Short mmCIF file of C-alpha atoms in Angstrom, two decimals:
data_model
loop_
_atom_site.label_atom_id
_atom_site.label_comp_id
_atom_site.label_asym_id
_atom_site.label_seq_id
_atom_site.Cartn_x
_atom_site.Cartn_y
_atom_site.Cartn_z
CA MET I 1 -2.75 -1.72 -93.26
CA ILE I 2 -3.61 -4.00 -96.10
CA VAL I 3 -6.97 -5.57 -96.46
CA PRO I 4 -6.68 -9.19 -97.49
CA VAL I 5 -8.50 -10.09 -100.65
CA HIS I 6 -11.18 -12.62 -99.92
CA GLY I 7 -13.06 -14.86 -102.23
CA ARG I 8 -12.08 -17.36 -104.83
CA HIS I 9 -13.20 -15.58 -107.93
CA ILE I 10 -9.83 -14.56 -109.17
CA THR I 11 -8.20 -16.99 -111.50
CA SER I 12 -4.85 -16.56 -113.02
CA VAL I 13 -4.16 -17.44 -116.63
CA GLY I 14 -2.72 -20.87 -116.97
CA PHE I 15 -3.59 -22.09 -113.52
CA GLN I 16 -7.24 -22.90 -113.81
CA ALA I 17 -8.03 -26.35 -112.61
CA GLY I 18 -9.32 -27.90 -115.78
CA LYS I 19 -9.87 -31.41 -116.97
CA ASP I 20 -6.17 -31.81 -117.41
CA LYS I 21 -4.96 -30.99 -113.95
CA MET I 22 -1.32 -30.78 -114.91
CA ASN I 23 -1.54 -28.57 -117.96
CA ALA I 24 -0.40 -25.48 -116.14
CA VAL I 25 2.20 -23.79 -118.24
CA VAL I 26 5.35 -22.93 -116.40
CA VAL I 27 5.22 -19.17 -116.43
CA LYS I 28 8.01 -17.45 -114.63
CA SER I 29 7.58 -13.94 -113.45
CA LYS I 30 9.72 -11.71 -115.55
CA GLU I 31 12.59 -10.96 -113.25
CA VAL I 32 13.91 -14.40 -112.54
CA THR I 33 17.60 -14.12 -112.18
CA LEU I 34 20.31 -16.66 -112.41
CA LEU I 35 20.78 -16.05 -108.72
CA GLU I 36 17.31 -17.42 -108.02
CA ILE I 37 18.09 -20.57 -109.94
CA LEU I 38 21.50 -21.05 -108.35
CA ASP I 39 20.13 -20.44 -104.88
CA ARG I 40 17.61 -23.22 -105.34
CA VAL I 41 19.43 -25.77 -107.44
CA LEU I 42 22.68 -25.64 -105.51
CA ASP I 43 21.34 -25.13 -102.04
CA LYS I 44 17.90 -26.72 -101.88
CA GLY I 45 16.25 -29.85 -103.16
CA VAL I 46 16.48 -33.33 -101.78
CA VAL I 47 19.85 -34.45 -100.55
CA ILE I 48 20.56 -38.14 -100.41
CA SER I 49 23.61 -39.66 -98.93
CA GLY I 50 24.93 -43.15 -99.19
CA ASP I 51 27.67 -45.29 -100.61
CA MET I 52 26.24 -45.22 -104.07
CA VAL I 53 25.84 -41.49 -104.22
CA ILE I 54 28.33 -38.83 -105.09
CA SER I 55 27.06 -35.52 -103.87
CA VAL I 56 28.26 -32.03 -104.37
CA ALA I 57 29.87 -30.96 -101.16
CA ASP I 58 30.30 -27.51 -99.76
CA VAL I 59 28.19 -25.37 -102.03
CA ASP I 60 28.61 -22.36 -99.82
CA LEU I 61 31.84 -21.78 -101.64
CA ILE I 62 29.80 -21.11 -104.72
CA TYR I 63 28.48 -17.93 -103.23
CA LEU I 64 31.96 -16.53 -103.04
CA GLY I 65 32.26 -16.88 -106.74
CA LEU I 66 28.72 -15.84 -107.47
CA LYS I 67 29.54 -12.20 -107.90
CA VAL I 68 32.03 -13.04 -110.59
CA LEU I 69 29.52 -15.29 -112.23
CA LEU I 70 26.65 -12.87 -112.15
CA SER I 71 28.65 -10.00 -113.45
CA SER I 72 29.69 -12.14 -116.37
CA VAL I 73 26.08 -12.60 -117.30
CA GLU I 74 24.34 -9.83 -119.17
CA THR I 75 22.53 -7.72 -116.65
CA ILE I 76 19.41 -7.69 -118.79
CA GLU I 77 18.25 -10.73 -116.92
CA LYS I 78 17.71 -8.73 -113.82
CA LEU I 79 16.82 -5.51 -115.51
CA LYS I 80 14.11 -7.00 -117.65
CA GLY I 81 10.75 -5.45 -117.03
CA SER I 82 11.44 -4.24 -113.54
CA PRO I 83 10.48 -0.70 -112.69
CA PHE I 84 12.77 -0.67 -109.68
CA THR I 85 15.92 -1.97 -111.23
CA SER I 86 17.98 1.10 -110.76
CA PRO I 87 17.23 2.24 -107.25
CA MET I 88 18.29 5.83 -106.89
CA MET G 1 32.04 -49.00 -110.53
CA ALA G 2 30.55 -46.79 -113.19
CA GLU G 3 29.52 -48.37 -116.47
CA ASN G 4 31.46 -47.27 -119.54
CA GLY G 5 32.81 -44.23 -117.78
CA GLN G 6 29.31 -42.91 -117.30
CA LEU G 7 27.39 -41.89 -114.20
CA VAL G 8 23.67 -41.59 -113.60
CA TYR G 9 22.58 -38.03 -112.81
CA LEU G 10 19.29 -37.71 -110.97
CA TYR G 11 17.20 -34.62 -111.71
CA CYS G 12 13.92 -35.38 -110.02
CA ILE G 13 11.42 -38.02 -109.02
CA ALA G 14 7.97 -37.88 -110.57
CA ASP G 15 4.74 -39.51 -109.45
CA SER G 16 3.63 -40.46 -112.95
CA GLU G 17 5.47 -41.43 -116.09
CA PRO G 18 7.22 -38.36 -117.47
CA LYS G 19 7.02 -37.64 -121.18
CA ILE G 20 10.74 -37.87 -121.72
CA GLU G 21 10.54 -37.62 -125.49
CA GLN G 22 8.92 -34.17 -125.17
CA ILE G 23 11.67 -32.77 -123.01
CA GLU G 24 14.22 -30.59 -124.70
CA ASP G 25 17.52 -32.12 -123.95
CA ALA G 26 20.47 -31.16 -126.07
CA ASP G 27 22.55 -34.18 -125.15
CA ASN G 28 19.64 -36.50 -125.80
CA ASN G 29 20.54 -38.89 -123.03
CA LEU G 30 17.59 -38.42 -120.72
CA TYR G 31 15.53 -41.41 -119.60
CA SER G 32 13.40 -42.49 -116.67
CA ILE G 33 13.82 -45.34 -114.24
CA CYS G 34 10.64 -46.74 -112.74
CA HIS G 35 10.58 -48.51 -109.41
CA ASN G 36 7.51 -49.13 -107.23
CA CYS G 37 5.44 -46.54 -109.11
CA LEU G 38 8.07 -43.84 -108.71
CA TYR G 39 9.77 -42.40 -111.78
CA ALA G 40 13.30 -41.10 -111.52
CA VAL G 41 14.23 -38.72 -114.32
CA VAL G 42 17.90 -39.26 -115.01
CA GLY G 43 20.58 -38.65 -117.56
CA LYS G 44 23.89 -40.30 -118.36
CA VAL G 45 26.85 -38.04 -117.73
CA ASP G 46 30.54 -38.45 -118.30
CA GLN G 47 32.46 -39.61 -115.29
CA ARG G 48 35.39 -37.40 -116.22
CA GLU G 49 33.07 -34.41 -115.94
CA PHE G 50 30.90 -35.47 -112.99
CA GLY G 51 33.06 -37.94 -111.12
CA GLU G 52 34.42 -36.84 -107.79
CA GLU G 53 37.60 -35.37 -109.22
CA GLY G 54 35.95 -33.80 -112.22
CA LEU G 55 33.20 -32.34 -110.10
CA LYS G 56 35.67 -30.80 -107.70
CA ARG G 57 37.47 -29.15 -110.59
CA ASN G 58 34.31 -28.03 -112.34
CA MET G 59 32.68 -26.60 -109.23
CA ALA G 60 35.38 -23.96 -109.31
CA ASP G 61 34.38 -23.00 -112.83
CA MET G 62 31.48 -20.57 -112.74
CA GLU G 63 30.71 -20.85 -116.42
CA TRP G 64 30.42 -24.60 -116.09
CA ILE G 65 28.18 -24.29 -113.04
CA LYS G 66 26.00 -21.71 -114.74
CA ALA G 67 25.47 -23.94 -117.76
CA LYS G 68 24.86 -27.15 -115.82
CA VAL G 69 22.62 -25.60 -113.20
CA SER G 70 20.45 -24.10 -115.94
CA VAL G 71 20.11 -27.49 -117.60
CA HIS G 72 19.17 -29.04 -114.26
CA GLU G 73 16.46 -26.44 -113.70
CA ARG G 74 15.16 -26.55 -117.27
CA ILE G 75 14.75 -30.31 -117.27
CA ILE G 76 12.88 -30.36 -113.96
CA GLU G 77 10.60 -27.53 -115.08
CA GLN G 78 9.66 -29.47 -118.18
CA VAL G 79 8.93 -32.60 -116.19
CA MET G 80 6.79 -30.68 -113.73
CA ALA G 81 4.63 -29.30 -116.51
CA ASP G 82 3.01 -32.74 -116.59
CA THR G 83 3.45 -34.25 -113.18
CA ASP G 84 4.32 -33.43 -109.58
CA VAL G 85 8.03 -33.74 -108.89
CA ILE G 86 10.55 -33.94 -106.09
CA PRO G 87 13.53 -31.92 -107.30
CA PHE G 88 16.97 -33.11 -106.26
CA LYS G 89 19.95 -31.04 -105.43
CA PHE G 90 22.46 -30.32 -108.16
CA GLY G 91 24.98 -33.09 -108.61
CA THR G 92 23.16 -36.08 -107.17
CA LEU G 93 24.93 -38.91 -108.97
CA PHE G 94 24.75 -42.67 -108.94
CA SER G 95 27.20 -45.16 -110.28
CA THR G 96 24.58 -47.32 -111.97
CA ASP G 97 20.83 -47.61 -112.58
CA ALA G 98 20.83 -50.42 -110.06
CA SER G 99 22.24 -48.24 -107.30
CA LEU G 100 19.60 -45.63 -108.05
CA LYS G 101 16.91 -48.28 -107.83
CA ALA G 102 18.32 -49.32 -104.48
CA MET G 103 17.92 -45.75 -103.31
CA LEU G 104 14.33 -45.68 -104.60
CA GLU G 105 13.71 -48.86 -102.65
CA GLN G 106 15.22 -47.39 -99.49
CA TYR G 107 13.43 -44.04 -99.59
CA GLY G 108 10.33 -45.06 -101.55
CA GLN G 109 7.80 -44.57 -98.79
CA GLU G 110 9.19 -41.17 -97.88
CA PHE G 111 9.18 -40.03 -101.50
CA LYS G 112 5.57 -41.10 -101.81
CA ALA G 113 4.66 -39.19 -98.68
CA ILE G 114 6.41 -36.08 -100.00
CA LEU G 115 4.71 -36.40 -103.39
CA GLY G 116 1.40 -36.74 -101.57
CA LYS G 117 2.05 -33.49 -99.78
CA LEU G 118 3.22 -31.70 -102.93
CA ALA G 119 0.33 -32.87 -105.10
CA PHE G 120 -1.40 -30.04 -106.91
CA LYS G 121 0.81 -27.38 -105.35
CA GLN G 122 3.41 -24.93 -106.56
CA GLU G 123 6.38 -23.22 -105.01
CA TRP G 124 6.54 -19.42 -105.24
CA GLY G 125 9.38 -17.20 -104.13
CA PHE G 126 8.78 -13.83 -102.52
CA LYS G 127 11.55 -11.39 -101.70
CA ILE G 128 11.44 -7.85 -100.39
CA TYR G 129 14.25 -5.36 -100.82
CA TYR G 130 14.42 -1.86 -99.44
CA SER G 131 16.35 1.23 -100.35
CA PRO G 132 17.38 3.11 -97.19
CA GLU G 133 17.52 6.45 -98.99
CA LYS G 134 14.10 6.12 -100.61
CA LEU G 135 12.50 4.85 -97.45
CA LYS G 136 14.02 7.66 -95.40
CA ALA G 137 12.88 10.27 -97.89
CA ASN G 138 9.42 8.75 -97.80
CA LEU G 139 9.36 8.76 -94.00
CA SER G 140 10.40 12.38 -93.68
CA ASN G 141 7.57 13.39 -95.98
CA GLY G 142 4.85 11.41 -94.34
CA ASP G 143 5.54 11.02 -90.67
CA PHE G 144 3.78 13.55 -88.48
CA GLU G 145 6.28 13.32 -85.62
CA ILE G 146 9.24 13.84 -87.91
CA LEU G 147 7.59 16.77 -89.67
CA LYS G 148 6.85 18.31 -86.29
CA ILE G 149 10.49 18.09 -85.22
CA GLU G 150 11.60 19.54 -88.55
CA ASP G 151 9.31 22.47 -87.93
CA GLU G 152 10.73 22.97 -84.46
CA ILE G 153 14.30 22.83 -85.82
CA LYS G 154 13.58 25.74 -88.15
CA SER G 155 12.73 28.07 -85.30
CA ALA G 156 15.11 26.64 -82.67
CA SER G 157 18.32 28.11 -81.31
CA ALA G 158 21.64 26.53 -82.34
CA GLY G 159 21.90 24.47 -79.15
CA LYS G 160 18.34 23.27 -79.18
CA SER G 161 18.51 22.61 -82.92
CA TYR G 162 21.45 20.21 -82.38
CA PHE G 163 19.43 18.32 -79.79
CA LEU G 164 16.36 18.24 -82.02
CA LYS G 165 18.33 16.98 -85.02
CA LYS G 166 19.70 14.16 -82.93
CA LYS G 167 16.19 13.34 -81.80
CA LYS G 168 15.01 13.41 -85.39
CA ASP G 169 17.71 10.96 -86.53
CA GLU G 170 16.80 8.57 -83.73
CA LEU G 171 13.16 8.82 -84.63
CA ILE G 172 13.90 8.16 -88.29
CA GLY G 173 16.03 5.12 -87.42
CA LYS G 174 13.30 3.74 -85.20
CA THR G 175 10.52 4.42 -87.69
CA LEU G 176 12.64 2.89 -90.45
CA ASN G 177 12.97 -0.37 -88.55
CA GLU G 178 9.28 -0.39 -87.76
CA LYS G 179 8.38 0.11 -91.40
CA ILE G 180 10.71 -2.67 -92.53
CA ASN G 181 9.35 -5.09 -89.94
CA GLU G 182 5.80 -4.14 -90.69
CA CYS G 183 6.27 -4.63 -94.43
CA GLY G 184 8.08 -7.94 -94.05
CA GLN G 185 5.86 -9.37 -91.37
CA GLU G 186 2.60 -8.26 -92.85
CA SER G 187 3.49 -9.51 -96.32
CA PHE G 188 4.67 -12.85 -95.00
CA GLU G 189 1.61 -13.37 -92.80
CA LEU G 190 -0.86 -12.44 -95.50
CA LEU G 191 0.77 -14.73 -98.06
CA LYS G 192 1.11 -17.51 -95.52
CA GLU G 193 -2.63 -17.50 -95.04
CA LEU G 194 -3.03 -18.28 -98.72
CA SER G 195 -0.42 -21.03 -98.64
CA PHE G 196 -0.14 -24.63 -97.60
CA GLU G 197 3.33 -24.11 -96.17
CA ALA G 198 5.68 -21.16 -95.82
CA ARG G 199 9.36 -20.76 -95.09
CA ILE G 200 11.75 -17.94 -94.48
CA ASN G 201 15.21 -18.40 -95.94
CA ARG G 202 18.42 -16.63 -95.08
CA LEU G 203 18.87 -13.17 -96.48
CA LEU G 204 21.32 -12.86 -99.32
CA PRO G 205 23.90 -10.09 -99.06
CA ARG G 206 24.33 -7.40 -101.68
CA GLU G 207 27.50 -9.03 -102.98
CA VAL G 208 25.35 -11.94 -104.03
CA THR G 209 22.21 -10.16 -105.18
CA GLU G 210 24.24 -7.41 -106.86
CA ARG G 211 21.42 -5.03 -106.16
CA ASP G 212 21.80 -1.57 -104.69
CA ASP G 213 18.97 -2.16 -102.27
CA GLU G 214 19.03 -4.46 -99.27
CA MET G 215 17.13 -7.73 -98.98
CA VAL G 216 14.83 -7.70 -95.95
CA LEU G 217 12.70 -10.77 -96.61
CA ASN G 218 13.53 -13.98 -98.46
CA SER G 219 10.54 -16.28 -98.27
CA VAL G 220 9.05 -19.20 -100.14
CA PHE G 221 5.51 -20.52 -100.22
CA LEU G 222 3.94 -23.79 -101.20
CA VAL G 223 0.66 -22.75 -102.76
CA ASP G 224 -2.28 -24.88 -103.79
CA ARG G 225 -2.87 -24.46 -107.52
CA ASP G 226 -6.40 -23.30 -106.83
CA GLU G 227 -5.05 -20.58 -104.55
CA VAL G 228 -2.36 -19.32 -106.91
CA GLY G 229 -4.70 -16.68 -108.35
CA ASP G 230 -5.46 -15.29 -104.90
CA PHE G 231 -1.81 -15.53 -103.94
CA ARG G 232 -0.65 -13.53 -106.95
CA ASN G 233 -3.45 -11.06 -106.40
CA MET G 234 -2.20 -10.53 -102.88
CA VAL G 235 1.32 -10.02 -104.19
CA ASP G 236 -0.02 -7.33 -106.53
CA THR G 237 -1.83 -5.70 -103.62
CA LEU G 238 1.37 -5.69 -101.58
CA LYS G 239 3.31 -4.28 -104.52
CA MET G 240 0.78 -1.51 -104.93
CA HIS G 241 0.95 -0.72 -101.26
CA TYR G 242 4.70 -0.86 -100.71
CA GLU G 243 6.45 -0.13 -103.97
CA GLY G 244 7.19 3.52 -104.43
CA LYS G 245 7.64 3.79 -100.67
CA GLY G 246 11.20 2.53 -100.69
CA PHE G 247 10.43 -1.17 -101.05
CA TYR G 248 10.79 -3.45 -104.03
CA ILE G 249 8.93 -6.75 -104.16
CA ASP G 250 10.15 -9.63 -106.27
CA CYS G 251 7.85 -12.60 -106.74
CA THR G 252 8.85 -15.57 -108.88
CA GLY G 253 7.34 -18.90 -109.76
CA PRO G 254 6.12 -21.46 -110.17
CA TRP G 255 9.29 -23.27 -109.14
CA PRO G 256 9.94 -26.93 -108.63
CA PRO G 257 9.30 -27.34 -104.89
CA TYR G 258 12.98 -27.25 -103.89
CA ASN G 259 12.13 -25.76 -100.51
CA PHE G 260 9.36 -28.14 -99.51
CA CYS G 261 10.60 -31.62 -100.14
CA GLY G 262 12.77 -32.33 -97.11
CA LEU G 263 13.21 -35.93 -96.09
CA SER G 264 12.31 -36.53 -92.49
CA SER G 265 15.63 -38.25 -91.91
CA GLY G 266 17.86 -35.59 -93.34
CA LYS G 267 18.03 -32.05 -94.54
CA GLY G 268 16.42 -31.01 -97.78
#
């Protein structure tokens, strides 16, 4: 069982609410993979339809090709800084 | 319809004027369109590349997708460093600025409502993977019931030992499922408490993740900026508790709020 951490004392670098409320630097955790980006950009986000819009159809097909894509990318992206990258 | 063979590519909508000149943009064709206090961040793209035919062709080209999707993400991330944004799906294209403005007119109130909800919040992704072998090994070492059966097997006759081994396998399978559910559920619930909104997405298969371990939770959270410290602290607590026991926790962010900007009238 995990005990939830209570209190508001912990602040994380870059996210303190300061005078400039939007100055938070975009800091990605280290192991962001291309997969993460593809999964969001292709599959999520606002979808608008209408006569004046051309929208990317059937993105599910992309997943079929994803393996090919990901293996073409240097694996360092997913290996970077992760202690669990080679399970076994 | 398109002007000069160019289309208008919509990246995101911002609630205050984006600093376009500060955004790194190799093609240098980024600009913003303002309508009723909403700012659409757009770029001009070639119709041969992004028109219906071109898009169809290019969506079969992984290298092209990889490059364009990265640009899409990078531009939105830079915009969101200064203002709250509604990120759009890849490949949302308009024939002209005027048609985009018409869309802003049509959906303006909804966009404003979404921006109101998203104000001062960040999206964080949280995934859990598990390695069956590691988790099993961990179980066998720590579970009293399993250890007891193992002890009994050592001193049992051949017939009884077969029965006991079967019982042990069943017990391991059952305990394994319990541990996975416990880890996933507990993590999700604890993080949800620190979030404004939470969602569970479909699990991605190994062919997609290209990991040896199996995804057991794919969740996203919309977190108030003031809570991000607590949220990340909780993630660290969960990592400390579960990693090394057969689980691997992957937390990423902050992301543009792709998962929390659905229009009421459609999917998003």
